[in-house]
Amino acid sequence: MLAMNFRGARQIRLDRHKPEPEIKHPYDAIVRVTRSLICGSDLHLYHGRVPDTRVGMTFGHEFTGVVEAVGSGVQKLKVGDHVLVPFNVACGTCPHCKQELYGNCNESNPQATAVGGFFGYAHTGGGYDGGQAEYVRVPYADVSPTVIPKGMDLENAVLLTDVVPTGYQAAEQGGIQKGDTVVVFGAGPVGLMAARFAWFFGATRVIVIDHVDYRLEFARKFAFAEAYNFREMRDPVLFLKKATDYFGADVCIDAVGCDGTGSALQTITGKGLLLQAGDATALHWAINSVKKGGIVSIIGVYGPPWNLAPIGSLMNKGITLRANQASVKRLLPKLIDHIMSGRINPKEMITHRLPLEEVPDAYRMFSSKLDHIIKPLLIPPRANAA
Amino acid sequence: MQTVLEDKIDEFQDRKIADRNRDKRTKDIPGWGMDADPENDPTYPMKHWNGADHERLNYEKAPQQRIDIEVLHSVERPGVTRVFGNSSPPSGLSGAIRRYAYQYSEATATHWMTLILADRINAIEGKITDLAHGILPNPWIERGWRAEWKYNRPAFIQKAATTALLITAGFMVMKRKNKHKSV
Ligand SMILES: NC(=O)c1ccc[n+]([C@@H]2O[C@H](COP(=O)([O-])OP(=O)(O)OC[C@H]3O[C@@H](n4cnc5c(N)ncnc54)[C@H](O)[C@@H]3O)[C@@H](O)[C@H]2O)c1
Ligand SMILES: [Zn+2]
Ligand SMILES: [Zn+2]
């Protein structure tokens, strides 16, 4: 089958002869991919920032597909079902899954206890081949995969596998109250959704910070937010303090993660010398820009082992730090409703629709922010096969 | 090697105290549970607390996926998870380095930095395998140069020219040095 094939940092091949996946466990399903997205999280892999990313792996954790086969223990899912597959691999019965922390399952990732199981996310994410391919093995098929509701646009459905719930959880973790001022760092798909959802929790001011002008422009329209370019500031923290009457924001959301930029010190120590796991500029700004007693929500991904962050200010300012991988299944019912009722139409973020065969270009375009890209969608040649 | 506490965890010295406290004595500890407040939970509403954490490892588990490839597992867990990914098992030199890394916990830089090293070596192994199979490097497609050429031409040309210039300059400097040596 056709599949994306990782060859090392910033090198991606279209593999034309990857063996098709097989059922390996009674709870497995095999899914024929109909739509697949590239995520900001994939860029961390692409840039070689996630330890134990092995050559030959197929990435992709945001996909929809048609069930082609199921294992002997699968009861709910049926061959022919068209499903959206949440990015978390989750068993449904461990203490974490039982408490709806599906992003922190205890039985889906042997390689790392600090990380849940994710499709196509290195061995640090469990070693699963992902959905930037024609077929995928989907474990615990009865737990997370969800039949796409009748009448839902396929592009909205595939965005429900990660970006929409992730943006929602970013805002939810912020503990936003009516009247709050919320600052979102990062105007990528996740930050855009977080900004959009901040209003759902009652924010009265939403400020988005990035350095890519076309994304800031998009944030103004899509998320009704004030949007500012940090390259036009000498000190973004000072800007935000002044913009909030020298008080600080009530809630700061880091939707950037370890591929951030904006501070020479962070770039040199993180990306140059590897003394920390990438660049934590956004987190640094978030902690410094929030008010005393405020909340910082981290949804951007940072890698092990550590990052430079102003922990002293966390304590002195009495900041609450909340963070997690999104728990997609937990949020699906609410978010399906938000889409079906027309309150949100996330597919507006999909700017590029490319055949799976062009996956190397798609990565480079997304990484270098070419052609005003916001979210690239891949369509495998067999997407419409009967 | 000296045995350390984590090697004899089943009979560690204060286990008795731990067990006694858990089984019967907690209620005798003055003030036990007095200030417990279910609302004092910053994980709400992300975590639907139901006490399942206290079941520790005695929860309902799926059947074990057959371990028919080499699966490295974190030393911070008792074994392989019931289900695991079957992409790219460890192999070659990078595989040996990965095996070494997995002897250390996720709290150590040794674990993660060694894995990063293995990743870099793995990429070189990939190139060698490619050459052995007659697959030549194709940065135009695989590194996305085509996309840069299409959408970012001036910057791309500038970067390519700078790189070429630096390489040529490097060669010239080396040539000079060699000349000096031979004289
Ligand atoms: N926790 C989760 O469950 C989860 C799920 C999906 C994605 N993520 C993470 O969310 C982050 C964003 O994902 P995305 O798809 O939107 O990625 P993206 O790469 O499209 O967006 C990141 C944006 O941040 C901007 N940026 C860089 N440095 C910045 C800084 N210092 N301040 C403000 N903005 C800055 C970039 O210009 C870019 O527009 C990534 O780290 C991704 O891994 C987390
Ligand atoms: Zn994602
Ligand atoms: Zn679980």
CSV table of C-alpha atoms and ligand atoms in Angstrom, one decimal, chain A residues 39-41 43-44 61-62 87 121 162 166 185-191 209-212 215 230 255-262 281-282 285 299-301 324-326 366 369 374-375, ligand 1:
chain,number,residue,atom,x,y,z
A,39,CYS,CA,-0.6,18.1,12.6
A,40,GLY,CA,1.7,20.6,14.4
A,41,SER,CA,2.7,17.6,16.5
A,43,LEU,CA,6.3,18.7,12.8
A,44,HIS,CA,8.1,17.9,16.1
A,61,HIS,CA,-2.8,10.4,14.1
A,62,GLU,CA,-5.7,12.4,12.6
A,87,PHE,CA,-5.6,10.1,18.1
A,121,TYR,CA,3.8,9.1,17.0
A,162,ASP,CA,-7.5,15.9,17.4
A,166,THR,CA,-7.5,19.7,21.6
A,185,PHE,CA,0.1,31.8,22.1
A,186,GLY,CA,0.2,30.2,18.6
A,187,ALA,CA,-2.2,30.8,15.7
A,188,GLY,CA,-1.8,27.3,14.3
A,189,PRO,CA,-4.9,25.1,14.1
A,190,VAL,CA,-4.8,24.2,17.8
A,191,GLY,CA,-4.4,27.9,18.9
A,209,ILE,CA,0.0,36.0,19.5
A,210,ASP,CA,2.1,34.6,16.6
A,211,HIS,CA,4.6,35.9,14.1
A,212,VAL,CA,3.0,34.7,10.9
A,215,ARG,CA,-2.3,33.3,10.5
A,230,PHE,CA,5.4,39.4,18.4
A,255,ALA,CA,-0.5,26.4,21.9
A,256,VAL,CA,3.0,26.4,20.5
A,257,GLY,CA,5.1,23.7,22.2
A,258,CYS,CA,8.7,22.8,21.5
A,259,ASP,CA,9.0,24.2,18.0
A,260,GLY,CA,8.5,27.7,19.2
A,261,THR,CA,10.7,30.6,18.3
A,262,GLY,CA,11.2,34.2,19.5
A,281,THR,CA,9.7,30.6,24.5
A,282,ALA,CA,5.9,30.5,24.5
A,285,TRP,CA,5.9,34.2,27.9
A,299,ILE,CA,-1.6,22.2,25.2
A,300,GLY,CA,1.6,22.6,23.1
A,301,VAL,CA,3.8,19.5,23.1
A,324,ASN,CA,-2.5,17.3,29.3
A,325,GLN,CA,-2.8,15.5,26.0
A,326,ALA,CA,-6.4,16.0,24.8
A,366,PHE,CA,3.5,23.1,6.7
A,369,LYS,CA,4.5,27.9,6.5
A,374,ILE,CA,-3.0,26.5,8.0
A,375,LYS,CA,-4.0,22.8,7.9
C,1,LIG,N1,-1.9,18.3,23.9
C,1,LIG,C1,-2.4,17.7,22.8
C,1,LIG,O1,-3.3,16.9,22.9
C,1,LIG,C2,-2.0,18.2,21.4
C,1,LIG,C3,-2.7,17.8,20.3
C,1,LIG,C4,-2.4,18.3,19.1
C,1,LIG,C5,-1.4,19.3,19.0
C,1,LIG,N2,-0.7,19.6,20.1
C,1,LIG,C6,0.4,20.6,20.0
C,1,LIG,O2,-0.1,21.9,19.9
C,1,LIG,C7,0.9,22.7,19.3
C,1,LIG,C8,0.3,23.5,18.1
C,1,LIG,O3,-0.2,22.7,17.1
C,1,LIG,P1,-0.6,23.2,15.7
C,1,LIG,O4,-1.1,22.1,14.9
C,1,LIG,O5,-1.4,24.4,15.9
C,1,LIG,O6,0.9,23.6,15.2
C,1,LIG,P2,1.5,24.8,14.2
C,1,LIG,O7,2.9,24.5,14.1
C,1,LIG,O8,0.6,24.9,13.0
C,1,LIG,O9,1.3,26.1,15.1
C,1,LIG,C9,2.2,26.6,16.0
C,1,LIG,C10,2.2,28.2,15.8
C,1,LIG,O10,2.9,28.7,16.8
C,1,LIG,C11,3.6,29.9,16.3
C,1,LIG,N3,4.7,30.2,17.2
C,1,LIG,C12,6.0,29.9,17.2
C,1,LIG,N4,6.7,30.4,18.3
C,1,LIG,C13,5.7,31.2,18.9
C,1,LIG,C14,5.8,32.0,20.1
C,1,LIG,N5,6.9,32.1,20.8
C,1,LIG,N6,4.7,32.6,20.5
C,1,LIG,C15,3.5,32.5,19.8
C,1,LIG,N7,3.4,31.8,18.7
C,1,LIG,C16,4.5,31.1,18.2
C,1,LIG,C17,4.0,29.4,14.9
C,1,LIG,O11,4.3,30.5,14.1
C,1,LIG,C18,2.8,28.6,14.5
C,1,LIG,O12,1.9,29.4,13.8
C,1,LIG,C19,2.0,21.8,18.9
C,1,LIG,O13,3.0,21.8,19.8
C,1,LIG,C20,1.3,20.5,18.9
C,1,LIG,O14,2.2,19.4,19.1
C,1,LIG,C21,-1.0,19.2,21.3
